[in-house]
C-alpha positions in Angstrom: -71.5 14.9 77.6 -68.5 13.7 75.8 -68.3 14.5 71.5 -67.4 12.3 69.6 -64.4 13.3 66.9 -66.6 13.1 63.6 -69.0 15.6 65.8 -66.6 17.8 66.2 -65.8 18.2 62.7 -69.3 18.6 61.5 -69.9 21.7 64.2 -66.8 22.9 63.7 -68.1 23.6 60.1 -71.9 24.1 61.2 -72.1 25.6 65.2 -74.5 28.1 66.0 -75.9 27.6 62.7 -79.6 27.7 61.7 -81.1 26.4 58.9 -85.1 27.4 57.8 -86.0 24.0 55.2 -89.1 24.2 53.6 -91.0 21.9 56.3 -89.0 22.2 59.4 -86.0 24.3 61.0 -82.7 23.2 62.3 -80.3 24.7 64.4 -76.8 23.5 66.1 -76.8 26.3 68.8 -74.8 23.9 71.3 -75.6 26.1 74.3 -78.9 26.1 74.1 -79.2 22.2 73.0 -77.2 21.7 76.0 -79.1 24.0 78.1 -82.6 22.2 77.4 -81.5 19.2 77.5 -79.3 18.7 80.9 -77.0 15.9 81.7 -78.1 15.7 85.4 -81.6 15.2 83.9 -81.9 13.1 80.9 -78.2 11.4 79.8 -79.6 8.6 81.7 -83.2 8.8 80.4 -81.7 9.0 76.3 -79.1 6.5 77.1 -82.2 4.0 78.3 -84.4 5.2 75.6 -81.4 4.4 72.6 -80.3 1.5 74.5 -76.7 2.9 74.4 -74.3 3.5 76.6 -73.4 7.6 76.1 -74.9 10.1 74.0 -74.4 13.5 73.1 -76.8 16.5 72.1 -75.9 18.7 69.4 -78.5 20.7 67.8 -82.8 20.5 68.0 -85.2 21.1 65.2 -88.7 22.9 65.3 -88.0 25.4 68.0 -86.6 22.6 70.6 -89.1 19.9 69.7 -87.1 17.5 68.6 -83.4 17.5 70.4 -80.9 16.0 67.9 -78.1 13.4 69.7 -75.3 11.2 68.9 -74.1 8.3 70.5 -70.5 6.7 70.3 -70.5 4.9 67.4 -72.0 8.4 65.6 -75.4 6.7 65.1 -77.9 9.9 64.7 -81.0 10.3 66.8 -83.9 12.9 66.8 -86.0 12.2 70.2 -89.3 14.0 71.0 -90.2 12.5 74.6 -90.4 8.7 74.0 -90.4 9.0 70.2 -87.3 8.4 68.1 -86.3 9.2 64.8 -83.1 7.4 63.7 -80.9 9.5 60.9 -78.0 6.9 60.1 -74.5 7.7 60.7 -73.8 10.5 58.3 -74.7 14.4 59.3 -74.7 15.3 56.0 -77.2 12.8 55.0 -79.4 14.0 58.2 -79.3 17.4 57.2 -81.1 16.2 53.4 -83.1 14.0 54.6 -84.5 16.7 57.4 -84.5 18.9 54.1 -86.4 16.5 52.3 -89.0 16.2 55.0 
């Protein structure tokens, strides 16, 4: 998986943090993001599924239901098997609107 810049800078600030909102929790523990969500078993499967060419895991929401991922132009995804929840372009504007839920 390869980060994009504006990534970085939002885990910098949030990594390893876990968030309990009213209606659903979030956490940006990379390790285990990346460790449920392999690149030798689904970068090509989310990459088909968003229709984009890389993509990146960062954080999951409701115990691992949901895995959160970026792709390259820092469009923001939440995918539960073939369902997809898109979050615009601004993490700080995904975290409200995951608040708001």
């Amino acid at each position: 998986y390869q980060p994009t810049s504006k990534l970085i800078d939002f885990l910098i600030h949030f990594y390893n943090q876990e968030f309990q909102f009213p209606k659903v929790d979030v956490h940006f523990n990379l390790k285990k993001a990346l460790a449920n969500n392999p690149h030798y078993l689904l970068y090509d499967q989310f990459c088909e599924l968003l229709q984009v060419s890389n993509i990146c895991p960062f954080g999951e929401y409701e115990h691992g239901l949901m895995v959160l991922l970026v792709d390259d132009r820092n469009n923001i995804y939440g995918v539960i098997d073939d369902y997809v929840e898109q979050f615009g372009n601004d993490y700080f504007k995904m975290l409200n609107q995951l608040y708001n839920r």
